[in-house]
Structure formats: C-alpha cells, structure tokens
C-alpha cells in the first residue's frame, strides 16, 4: 500500500512556465533557493524545498505585494492543476470554495477552513507545519487566489471585506489594499480572507457540468486514497502527543495502537527516513515550546505534560534542544511578543 506524507508536495505542471511568463527564470529561483538544478524537472519536492522555492521567488521580485498579485492573476486557466480546475468550473462561488477546501487536503502544507456567519464568510489558512514558517508570499498568493477565483468565475469585480496576515511585513500595503478592495491587517493571529457572504450565491459563468462529471470522481478517489493512507510518521507522532503526559510512550505502546508489530513500525519509520527515538524527541521538543509559550503553566507542569517525571531531566533535554533553559527561553519569547505587540 502506498504511503502518503505531508512532507512530499507536488509541484503543479505549469508552475515553472507561469514564472517564466512573469519574467522569472526557473534556474535563478533554484540557485537563489540553494537547491539542485534538477529539482526543476522533479514533480515532487519536500516541504523545506517548497518553502525555499517560494522564498527565493519572493527575494527575486521587487516587492512581495507585487509578486503576490502578479502570480495570483497571471496564471492562465489551462495551467491549473485538476484540483483547481474543478473549482473554476464549479456551479457558484460557494461551491468553488468548498471544492477548494476539500481538495486542498491533497495539496499540503496548509488547510482551508470556511466559516459562514451573518453577512460574512471567512476562509482561514491553517498551516500543517509547526517547525517551518510558511513564507509570507505563499500565504498572500493563496488568499489572493481565493478572491481571484471568485472574480474569474463570476465575471464580477468582487472585493473582500477584510484580509489578515500573521506576518508584520508583506510589502506595499497600498498595492494589496487596491487589489483586495479592503483594509489589510498585519500581525494578527490568523491568515484569512473575509468576503461578503452574498457573493457566495453568485453563479459561475465558467460552470461546466460535463467537465465536473469527469473530474469529480477522479479527485474524490485520489482524496479517499490519501485519507486512507496517512503517513506512518504523522500517525505515530499524533499518538505520541496523546500519550506523553506523565510518562514516556514506548515503541511497543505506539505499535500496539497502530495495530502493527514493533518490528514493522521500525521498518516503516525507516522507510520514511526516521526512527522512533527521533520522533519522540521531536514531539517532546515541539510540545515543550508550545506549553512554554503559555505563561499560565509553570515549568514543572510543562515537564510533566511532555513526559518527564524529573524536572532536572527536562531542563537538560531542553538545554540541548534550544541552547537555553526553559525559563530563559520562555522569558526571551514572552519579551519578544511584548515588543512585537
């Protein structure tokens, strides 16, 4: 059975062609990202490589805001991958956004959440990566394309109600506000687009029922296969997080919850380039930073929550991970947040 991993991201077939149309040479992007030149012909990359490509694109253009709008508006529909093509030919804007959110599950590293409430509809981007920050330009392109989808599909100059970025810098705000038709908020807790709910009922002039009849079954099959086959690494880490409090989950326990033998678990983790000890350390490290960011938890509680009965052992481990004590790390990060706020 094929295993899927959120660390493997498919590059759309027309991606490099689209950049070339904007005057951006693929080789320049790859060199800027410090990646092997052969990656241009590789249809699948890691999350780190994917983010590096987007950051390199951002670095090569004059202004991040300009880069966002150019890429969101310049791609021709014949360069859209099937997951996006199905949204472009949806019945109306609501149907298109729902399809986008559903099929985005096959395109890490983020997920879309749609909330309709009152007169507004909010589409929020949830990052599936806790270690690597998503490049601001990638977030911006995603939000811009969600509005662009509505504009192209309805044939109307739709505007947003509000756009929020968690970053504190996104380039020329005036350019972005002119494109979205609303105020841009920076440094928020979310990356999200808020639109007028009434626009969701607007029919798509690009609606193509016959094409959807062809695309939908294929996309649904691909989605179901992916959902049925999660990465063993991701699943093991999820179980570890549930099992950390007050103790150290062992490989026998995790293997038992997965319904496989210890040896099989070791083999399948090795096939995905990791091992049990590394995953446990990674989970503890991630959870430690998450809990330390909450000032209501004292250090002893944090140690317990990530499976350390001995507080001194937690201090030694955290010192190795971050080069600072838990208290020092918390103080530095809380002070940084106060400065940013």
C-alpha positions as a Markdown table, in Angstrom:
| # | Residue | x | y | z |
|---|---|---|---|---|
| 1 | Unk | 0.0 | 0.0 | 0.0 |
| 2 | Unk | 1.3 | 3.4 | -1.0 |
| 3 | Unk | 2.0 | 5.7 | 2.0 |
| 4 | Unk | 1.5 | 9.4 | 1.7 |
| 5 | Unk | 3.4 | 12.1 | 3.6 |
| 6 | Unk | 2.6 | 15.7 | 4.1 |
| 7 | Unk | 6.4 | 16.3 | 3.6 |
| 8 | Unk | 6.0 | 15.5 | -0.1 |
| 9 | Unk | 4.5 | 18.3 | -2.1 |
| 10 | Unk | 3.5 | 18.1 | -5.8 |
| 11 | Unk | 4.6 | 21.0 | -7.9 |
| 12 | Unk | 1.9 | 21.9 | -10.4 |
| 13 | Unk | 2.8 | 21.1 | -14.0 |
| 14 | Unk | 2.5 | 24.8 | -15.2 |
| 15 | Unk | 4.4 | 26.3 | -12.2 |
| 16 | Unk | 7.7 | 27.0 | -13.8 |
| 17 | Unk | 6.0 | 28.0 | -17.1 |
| 18 | Unk | 3.9 | 30.5 | -15.1 |
| 19 | Unk | 7.0 | 32.0 | -13.5 |
| 20 | Unk | 8.7 | 32.3 | -16.9 |
| 21 | Unk | 5.7 | 34.3 | -18.2 |
| 22 | Unk | 6.4 | 36.7 | -15.3 |
| 23 | Unk | 10.0 | 37.1 | -16.3 |
| 24 | Unk | 11.3 | 34.9 | -13.5 |
| 25 | Unk | 13.8 | 32.3 | -14.7 |
| 26 | Unk | 13.5 | 28.9 | -13.1 |
| 27 | Unk | 17.2 | 28.5 | -12.8 |
| 28 | Unk | 17.5 | 31.8 | -11.0 |
| 29 | Unk | 14.9 | 30.7 | -8.5 |
| 30 | Unk | 16.6 | 27.4 | -7.8 |
| 31 | Unk | 20.0 | 28.9 | -7.4 |
| 32 | Unk | 18.6 | 31.5 | -5.0 |
| 33 | Unk | 17.0 | 28.7 | -3.0 |
| 34 | Unk | 20.3 | 26.9 | -3.0 |
| 35 | Unk | 18.6 | 23.7 | -4.4 |
| 36 | Unk | 19.9 | 21.3 | -7.1 |
| 37 | Unk | 19.1 | 22.4 | -10.6 |
| 38 | Unk | 17.5 | 19.0 | -11.3 |
| 39 | Unk | 14.6 | 20.0 | -9.0 |
| 40 | Unk | 13.0 | 21.9 | -11.9 |
| 41 | Unk | 12.1 | 18.5 | -13.5 |
| 42 | Unk | 11.1 | 16.9 | -10.2 |
| 43 | Unk | 7.3 | 16.8 | -9.8 |
| 44 | Unk | 7.5 | 16.3 | -6.1 |
| 45 | Unk | 9.6 | 18.2 | -3.5 |
| 46 | Unk | 9.9 | 18.3 | 0.3 |
| 47 | Unk | 8.2 | 20.9 | 2.4 |
| 48 | Unk | 11.5 | 22.6 | 3.1 |
| 49 | Unk | 12.3 | 22.7 | -0.7 |
| 50 | Unk | 8.9 | 24.0 | -1.5 |
| 51 | Unk | 9.2 | 26.8 | 1.0 |
| 52 | Unk | 12.7 | 27.6 | -0.2 |
| 53 | Unk | 11.4 | 28.0 | -3.8 |
| 54 | Unk | 8.7 | 30.4 | -2.7 |
| 55 | Unk | 11.1 | 32.4 | -0.6 |
| 56 | Unk | 13.5 | 32.6 | -3.5 |
| 57 | Unk | 10.7 | 33.9 | -5.7 |
| 58 | Unk | 9.9 | 36.5 | -3.1 |
| 59 | Unk | 13.5 | 37.6 | -2.9 |
| 60 | Unk | 13.9 | 37.9 | -6.7 |
| 61 | Unk | 10.9 | 40.3 | -7.2 |
| 62 | Unk | 10.9 | 44.0 | -6.3 |
| 63 | Unk | 8.1 | 43.8 | -3.8 |
| 64 | Unk | 6.3 | 40.9 | -2.1 |
| 65 | Unk | 2.9 | 42.5 | -2.6 |
| 66 | Unk | 3.6 | 42.9 | -6.3 |
| 67 | Unk | 4.7 | 39.3 | -6.5 |
| 68 | Unk | 1.5 | 38.1 | -4.8 |
| 69 | Unk | -0.8 | 39.9 | -7.2 |
| 70 | Unk | 1.2 | 39.0 | -10.3 |
| 71 | Unk | 1.2 | 35.3 | -9.7 |
| 72 | Unk | -2.4 | 35.2 | -8.5 |
| 73 | Unk | -3.7 | 37.0 | -11.6 |
| 74 | Unk | -1.3 | 35.9 | -14.4 |
| 75 | Unk | -1.8 | 32.2 | -14.5 |
| 76 | Unk | -4.0 | 31.1 | -17.4 |
| 77 | Unk | -6.7 | 28.5 | -16.5 |
| 78 | Unk | -5.1 | 25.9 | -18.8 |
| 79 | Unk | -2.1 | 25.9 | -16.4 |
| 80 | Unk | -4.4 | 25.0 | -13.5 |
| 81 | Unk | -4.0 | 21.5 | -11.9 |
| 82 | Unk | -7.1 | 19.3 | -11.9 |
| 83 | Unk | -7.8 | 20.2 | -8.2 |
| 84 | Unk | -8.0 | 23.9 | -9.1 |
| 85 | Unk | -9.7 | 23.4 | -12.5 |
| 86 | Unk | -12.6 | 21.7 | -10.7 |
| 87 | Unk | -13.1 | 24.8 | -8.6 |
| 88 | Unk | -13.0 | 27.2 | -11.6 |
| 89 | Unk | -15.8 | 25.2 | -13.3 |
| 90 | Unk | -18.0 | 24.9 | -10.1 |
| 91 | Unk | -21.7 | 25.9 | -10.1 |
| 92 | Unk | -21.2 | 29.1 | -8.0 |
| 93 | Unk | -18.6 | 30.8 | -5.7 |
| 94 | Unk | -19.7 | 28.8 | -2.6 |
| 95 | Unk | -19.4 | 25.5 | -4.5 |
| 96 | Unk | -16.0 | 26.6 | -5.8 |
| 97 | Unk | -14.7 | 27.5 | -2.3 |
| 98 | Unk | -16.0 | 24.2 | -0.8 |
| 99 | Unk | -14.2 | 22.2 | -3.5 |
| 100 | Unk | -11.1 | 24.2 | -3.0 |
| 101 | Unk | -11.1 | 23.5 | 0.8 |
| 102 | Unk | -11.8 | 19.8 | 0.2 |
| 103 | Unk | -9.2 | 19.2 | -2.5 |
| 104 | Unk | -6.6 | 21.3 | -0.6 |
| 105 | Unk | -6.3 | 18.2 | 1.6 |
| 106 | Unk | -4.3 | 16.7 | -1.2 |
| 107 | Unk | -2.0 | 19.7 | -1.5 |
| 108 | Unk | -0.1 | 20.3 | 1.7 |
| 109 | Unk | 1.3 | 22.2 | 3.6 |
| 110 | Unk | -1.9 | 24.1 | 4.6 |
| 111 | Unk | -5.6 | 23.5 | 5.0 |
| 112 | Unk | -8.5 | 25.9 | 4.4 |
| 113 | Unk | -11.4 | 26.4 | 6.9 |
| 114 | Unk | -14.6 | 28.1 | 5.7 |
| 115 | Unk | -16.9 | 29.8 | 8.1 |
| 116 | Unk | -20.2 | 31.4 | 7.1 |
| 117 | Unk | -21.6 | 33.7 | 9.8 |
| 118 | Unk | -24.0 | 36.6 | 9.4 |
| 119 | Unk | -23.2 | 38.7 | 6.4 |
| 120 | Unk | -19.6 | 37.4 | 6.1 |
| 121 | Unk | -17.7 | 34.4 | 5.0 |
| 122 | Unk | -14.2 | 33.8 | 6.4 |
| 123 | Unk | -11.6 | 31.5 | 4.8 |
| 124 | Unk | -8.8 | 30.8 | 7.1 |
| 125 | Unk | -5.4 | 29.2 | 6.3 |
| 126 | Unk | -4.2 | 26.6 | 8.8 |
| 127 | Unk | -0.6 | 25.7 | 8.5 |
| 128 | Unk | 0.1 | 22.0 | 8.8 |
| 129 | Unk | 3.8 | 22.7 | 9.6 |
| 130 | Unk | 4.8 | 23.5 | 13.2 |
| 131 | Unk | 8.6 | 23.7 | 12.5 |
| 132 | Unk | 8.9 | 25.7 | 9.3 |
| 133 | Unk | 7.1 | 29.0 | 9.0 |
| 134 | Unk | 5.1 | 29.4 | 5.7 |
| 135 | Unk | 6.7 | 32.1 | 3.5 |
| 136 | Unk | 4.5 | 35.2 | 3.6 |
| 137 | Unk | 4.3 | 35.3 | -0.2 |
| 138 | Unk | 2.8 | 31.9 | -0.3 |
| 139 | Unk | 0.1 | 32.9 | 2.2 |
| 140 | Unk | -0.6 | 36.0 | 0.2 |
| 141 | Unk | -0.9 | 34.2 | -3.1 |
| 142 | Unk | -3.3 | 31.7 | -1.5 |
| 143 | Unk | -5.6 | 34.5 | -0.2 |
| 144 | Unk | -5.4 | 36.5 | -3.4 |
| 145 | Unk | -6.2 | 33.5 | -5.5 |
| 146 | Unk | -9.3 | 32.7 | -3.4 |
| 147 | Unk | -10.7 | 36.1 | -4.4 |
| 148 | Unk | -9.3 | 35.8 | -7.9 |
| 149 | Unk | -11.2 | 32.6 | -8.2 |
| 150 | Unk | -14.5 | 34.3 | -7.4 |
| 151 | Unk | -13.7 | 37.2 | -9.8 |
| 152 | Unk | -12.9 | 34.9 | -12.7 |
| 153 | Unk | -15.7 | 32.5 | -12.1 |
| 154 | Unk | -18.5 | 35.1 | -11.7 |
| 155 | Unk | -17.0 | 37.6 | -14.1 |
| 156 | Unk | -17.6 | 40.3 | -11.4 |
| 157 | Unk | -15.1 | 42.7 | -9.7 |
| 158 | Unk | -15.6 | 41.2 | -6.3 |
| 159 | Unk | -14.0 | 42.8 | -3.3 |
| 160 | Unk | -13.0 | 41.5 | 0.2 |
| 161 | Unk | -14.3 | 42.7 | 3.5 |
| 162 | Unk | -11.0 | 42.2 | 5.3 |
| 163 | Unk | -7.7 | 40.5 | 4.8 |
| 164 | Unk | -5.5 | 39.4 | 7.8 |
| 165 | Unk | -1.8 | 38.3 | 7.8 |
| 166 | Unk | 0.1 | 37.0 | 10.8 |
| 167 | Unk | 3.3 | 38.4 | 9.3 |
| 168 | Unk | 4.3 | 42.0 | 10.2 |
| 169 | Unk | 5.6 | 42.7 | 6.7 |
| 170 | Unk | 4.1 | 41.9 | 3.3 |
| 171 | Unk | 5.4 | 44.6 | 1.0 |
| 172 | Unk | 3.5 | 47.6 | -0.4 |
| 173 | Unk | 0.2 | 47.6 | 1.5 |
| 174 | Unk | -1.4 | 50.1 | -0.8 |
| 175 | Unk | -1.0 | 47.7 | -3.7 |
| 176 | Unk | -2.6 | 44.9 | -1.8 |
| 177 | Unk | -5.4 | 47.0 | -0.5 |
| 178 | Unk | -6.1 | 48.2 | -4.0 |
| 179 | Unk | -6.3 | 44.6 | -5.2 |
| 180 | Unk | -8.4 | 43.2 | -2.4 |
| 181 | Unk | -10.6 | 46.4 | -2.2 |
| 182 | Unk | -10.3 | 46.5 | 1.6 |
| 183 | Unk | -8.0 | 47.1 | 4.5 |
| 184 | Unk | -5.1 | 44.8 | 5.2 |
| 185 | Unk | -4.3 | 43.9 | 8.8 |
| 186 | Unk | -0.8 | 42.7 | 9.7 |
| 187 | Unk | 0.5 | 41.0 | 12.8 |
| 188 | Unk | -2.8 | 39.2 | 13.6 |
| 189 | Unk | -3.2 | 35.7 | 15.0 |
| 190 | Unk | -4.6 | 34.4 | 11.7 |
| 191 | Unk | -4.1 | 34.3 | 7.9 |
| 192 | Unk | -7.5 | 34.7 | 6.5 |
| 193 | Unk | -9.8 | 36.3 | 3.9 |
| 194 | Unk | -13.2 | 37.7 | 4.8 |
| 195 | Unk | -15.6 | 38.2 | 2.0 |
| 196 | Unk | -19.3 | 39.2 | 1.6 |
| 197 | Unk | -21.5 | 36.1 | 2.1 |
| 198 | Unk | -24.0 | 37.3 | -0.5 |
| 199 | Unk | -21.2 | 36.8 | -3.1 |
| 200 | Unk | -21.2 | 33.1 | -2.5 |
| 201 | Unk | -24.5 | 32.7 | -4.3 |
| 202 | Unk | -23.2 | 34.3 | -7.4 |
| 203 | Unk | -23.3 | 31.7 | -10.3 |
| 204 | Unk | -20.1 | 31.0 | -12.2 |
| 205 | Unk | -20.1 | 31.9 | -15.9 |
| 206 | Unk | -17.4 | 29.2 | -16.2 |
| 207 | Unk | -19.7 | 26.5 | -14.8 |
| 208 | Unk | -19.1 | 23.3 | -16.8 |
| 209 | Unk | -21.2 | 20.4 | -15.5 |
| 210 | Unk | -19.9 | 17.9 | -18.1 |
| 211 | Unk | -16.3 | 18.6 | -17.1 |
| 212 | Unk | -17.1 | 18.3 | -13.4 |
| 213 | Unk | -18.7 | 14.9 | -14.0 |
| 214 | Unk | -15.3 | 13.8 | -15.4 |
| 215 | Unk | -13.1 | 15.5 | -12.8 |
| 216 | Unk | -15.0 | 14.9 | -9.6 |
| 217 | Unk | -14.9 | 11.1 | -9.4 |
| 218 | Unk | -11.2 | 11.1 | -10.1 |
| 219 | Unk | -10.4 | 13.7 | -7.5 |
| 220 | Unk | -12.6 | 12.0 | -4.9 |
| 221 | Unk | -10.9 | 8.7 | -5.5 |
| 222 | Unk | -7.5 | 10.3 | -5.1 |
| 223 | Unk | -8.6 | 12.1 | -1.9 |
| 224 | Unk | -10.1 | 8.9 | -0.4 |
| 225 | Unk | -6.9 | 7.0 | -1.1 |
| 226 | Unk | -4.9 | 9.7 | 0.6 |
| 227 | Unk | -7.1 | 9.8 | 3.6 |
| 228 | Unk | -7.0 | 6.1 | 3.9 |
| 229 | Unk | -3.2 | 6.1 | 3.7 |
| 230 | Unk | -1.7 | 8.6 | 6.2 |
| 231 | Unk | 2.0 | 8.8 | 6.8 |
| 232 | Unk | 3.1 | 6.4 | 9.5 |
| 233 | Unk | 5.3 | 9.1 | 10.8 |
| 234 | Unk | 2.4 | 11.6 | 11.3 |
| 235 | Unk | 0.2 | 8.9 | 12.8 |
| 236 | Unk | 2.9 | 7.8 | 15.3 |
| 237 | Unk | 3.6 | 11.4 | 16.3 |
| 238 | Unk | -0.2 | 12.1 | 16.9 |
| 239 | Unk | -0.4 | 9.0 | 19.2 |
| 240 | Unk | 2.8 | 10.1 | 21.0 |
| 241 | Unk | 1.3 | 13.6 | 21.7 |
| 242 | Unk | -1.7 | 11.9 | 23.2 |
| 243 | Unk | 0.4 | 9.6 | 25.3 |
| 244 | Unk | 3.1 | 12.0 | 26.6 |
| 245 | Unk | 1.5 | 13.3 | 29.8 |
| 246 | Unk | 3.2 | 11.9 | 32.9 |
| 247 | Unk | 5.2 | 9.2 | 31.1 |
| 248 | Unk | 7.3 | 8.3 | 28.2 |
| 249 | Unk | 5.5 | 6.3 | 25.5 |
| 250 | Unk | 7.5 | 3.3 | 24.3 |
| 251 | Unk | 7.6 | 1.8 | 20.9 |
| 252 | Unk | 5.6 | -1.2 | 22.0 |
| 253 | Unk | 2.7 | 1.0 | 23.1 |
| 254 | Unk | 2.7 | 3.0 | 19.8 |
| 255 | Unk | 3.0 | -0.1 | 17.7 |
| 256 | Unk | 0.1 | -1.7 | 19.6 |
| 257 | Unk | -2.2 | 1.4 | 19.0 |
| 258 | Unk | -1.3 | 1.3 | 15.3 |
| 259 | Unk | -2.2 | -2.4 | 15.2 |
| 260 | Unk | 1.3 | -3.5 | 13.9 |
| 261 | Unk | 4.3 | -5.2 | 15.4 |
| 262 | Unk | 7.2 | -3.3 | 16.9 |
| 263 | Unk | 9.5 | -4.6 | 14.1 |
| 264 | Unk | 7.0 | -3.4 | 11.4 |
| 265 | Unk | 6.8 | 0.0 | 12.9 |
| 266 | Unk | 10.6 | 0.3 | 13.0 |
| 267 | Unk | 10.8 | -0.8 | 9.4 |
| 268 | Unk | 8.1 | 1.6 | 8.1 |
| 269 | Unk | 9.6 | 4.6 | 10.0 |
| 270 | Unk | 13.0 | 3.8 | 8.5 |
| 271 | Unk | 11.4 | 3.8 | 5.0 |
| 272 | Unk | 10.2 | 7.3 | 5.7 |
| 273 | Unk | 13.7 | 8.4 | 6.8 |
| 274 | Unk | 13.2 | 8.5 | 10.6 |
| 275 | Unk | 13.1 | 6.3 | 13.7 |
| 276 | Unk | 11.2 | 6.1 | 17.0 |
| 277 | Unk | 13.7 | 7.9 | 19.2 |
| 278 | Unk | 14.0 | 10.8 | 16.8 |
| 279 | Unk | 10.2 | 11.2 | 16.6 |
| 280 | Unk | 9.8 | 11.1 | 20.4 |
| 281 | Unk | 12.4 | 13.8 | 20.8 |
| 282 | Unk | 10.8 | 15.9 | 18.1 |
| 283 | Unk | 7.3 | 15.6 | 19.7 |
| 284 | Unk | 8.7 | 16.5 | 23.1 |
| 285 | Unk | 10.6 | 19.4 | 21.7 |
| 286 | Unk | 7.5 | 20.8 | 19.8 |
| 287 | Unk | 5.2 | 20.3 | 22.7 |
| 288 | Unk | 7.6 | 21.8 | 25.2 |
| 289 | Unk | 7.8 | 25.1 | 23.2 |
| 290 | Unk | 4.0 | 25.1 | 22.8 |
| 291 | Unk | 3.4 | 24.7 | 26.5 |
| 292 | Unk | 6.2 | 27.2 | 27.5 |
| 293 | Unk | 4.5 | 29.8 | 25.3 |
| 294 | Unk | 1.6 | 29.6 | 27.8 |
| 295 | Unk | 2.6 | 31.7 | 30.9 |
| 296 | Unk | -0.1 | 30.1 | 33.0 |
| 297 | Unk | 1.8 | 26.8 | 33.1 |
| 298 | Unk | 4.8 | 26.6 | 35.4 |
| 299 | Unk | 8.0 | 24.7 | 34.3 |
| 300 | Unk | 7.2 | 21.7 | 36.5 |
| 301 | Unk | 3.8 | 21.3 | 34.7 |
| 302 | Unk | 5.4 | 21.6 | 31.3 |
| 303 | Unk | 7.9 | 18.8 | 32.2 |
| 304 | Unk | 5.1 | 16.6 | 33.3 |
| 305 | Unk | 3.0 | 17.3 | 30.2 |
| 306 | Unk | 5.8 | 16.2 | 27.9 |
| 307 | Unk | 6.5 | 13.0 | 29.8 |
| 308 | Unk | 9.3 | 14.0 | 32.2 |
| 309 | Unk | 8.8 | 12.9 | 35.8 |
| 310 | Unk | 12.1 | 14.6 | 36.8 |
| 311 | Unk | 12.2 | 18.3 | 36.2 |
| 312 | Unk | 16.0 | 18.3 | 36.0 |
| 313 | Unk | 15.9 | 15.8 | 33.1 |
| 314 | Unk | 13.6 | 18.2 | 31.3 |
| 315 | Unk | 16.0 | 21.1 | 31.9 |
| 316 | Unk | 18.9 | 19.1 | 30.5 |
| 317 | Unk | 17.0 | 18.0 | 27.4 |
| 318 | Unk | 15.7 | 21.5 | 26.7 |
| 319 | Unk | 19.1 | 22.9 | 27.0 |
| 320 | Unk | 20.3 | 20.6 | 24.3 |
| 321 | Unk | 17.4 | 21.4 | 22.0 |
| 322 | Unk | 17.4 | 25.2 | 22.3 |
| 323 | Unk | 20.7 | 26.1 | 23.9 |
| 324 | Unk | 18.9 | 27.8 | 26.8 |
| 325 | Unk | 17.0 | 26.8 | 29.9 |
| 326 | Unk | 13.2 | 26.5 | 29.7 |
| 327 | Unk | 12.8 | 29.6 | 31.9 |
| 328 | Unk | 15.3 | 31.6 | 29.8 |
| 329 | Unk | 13.6 | 30.6 | 26.6 |
| 330 | Unk | 10.1 | 31.5 | 27.9 |
| 331 | Unk | 11.4 | 34.9 | 29.2 |
| 332 | Unk | 13.0 | 35.7 | 25.8 |
| 333 | Unk | 10.0 | 34.7 | 23.8 |
| 334 | Unk | 7.4 | 36.4 | 26.0 |
| 335 | Unk | 9.6 | 39.6 | 26.0 |
| 336 | Unk | 9.8 | 39.3 | 22.2 |
| 337 | Unk | 6.0 | 39.0 | 21.9 |
| 338 | Unk | 5.5 | 42.1 | 24.1 |
| 339 | Unk | 7.9 | 44.1 | 21.9 |
| 340 | Unk | 6.0 | 43.0 | 18.7 |
| 341 | Unk | 2.7 | 43.7 | 20.2 |
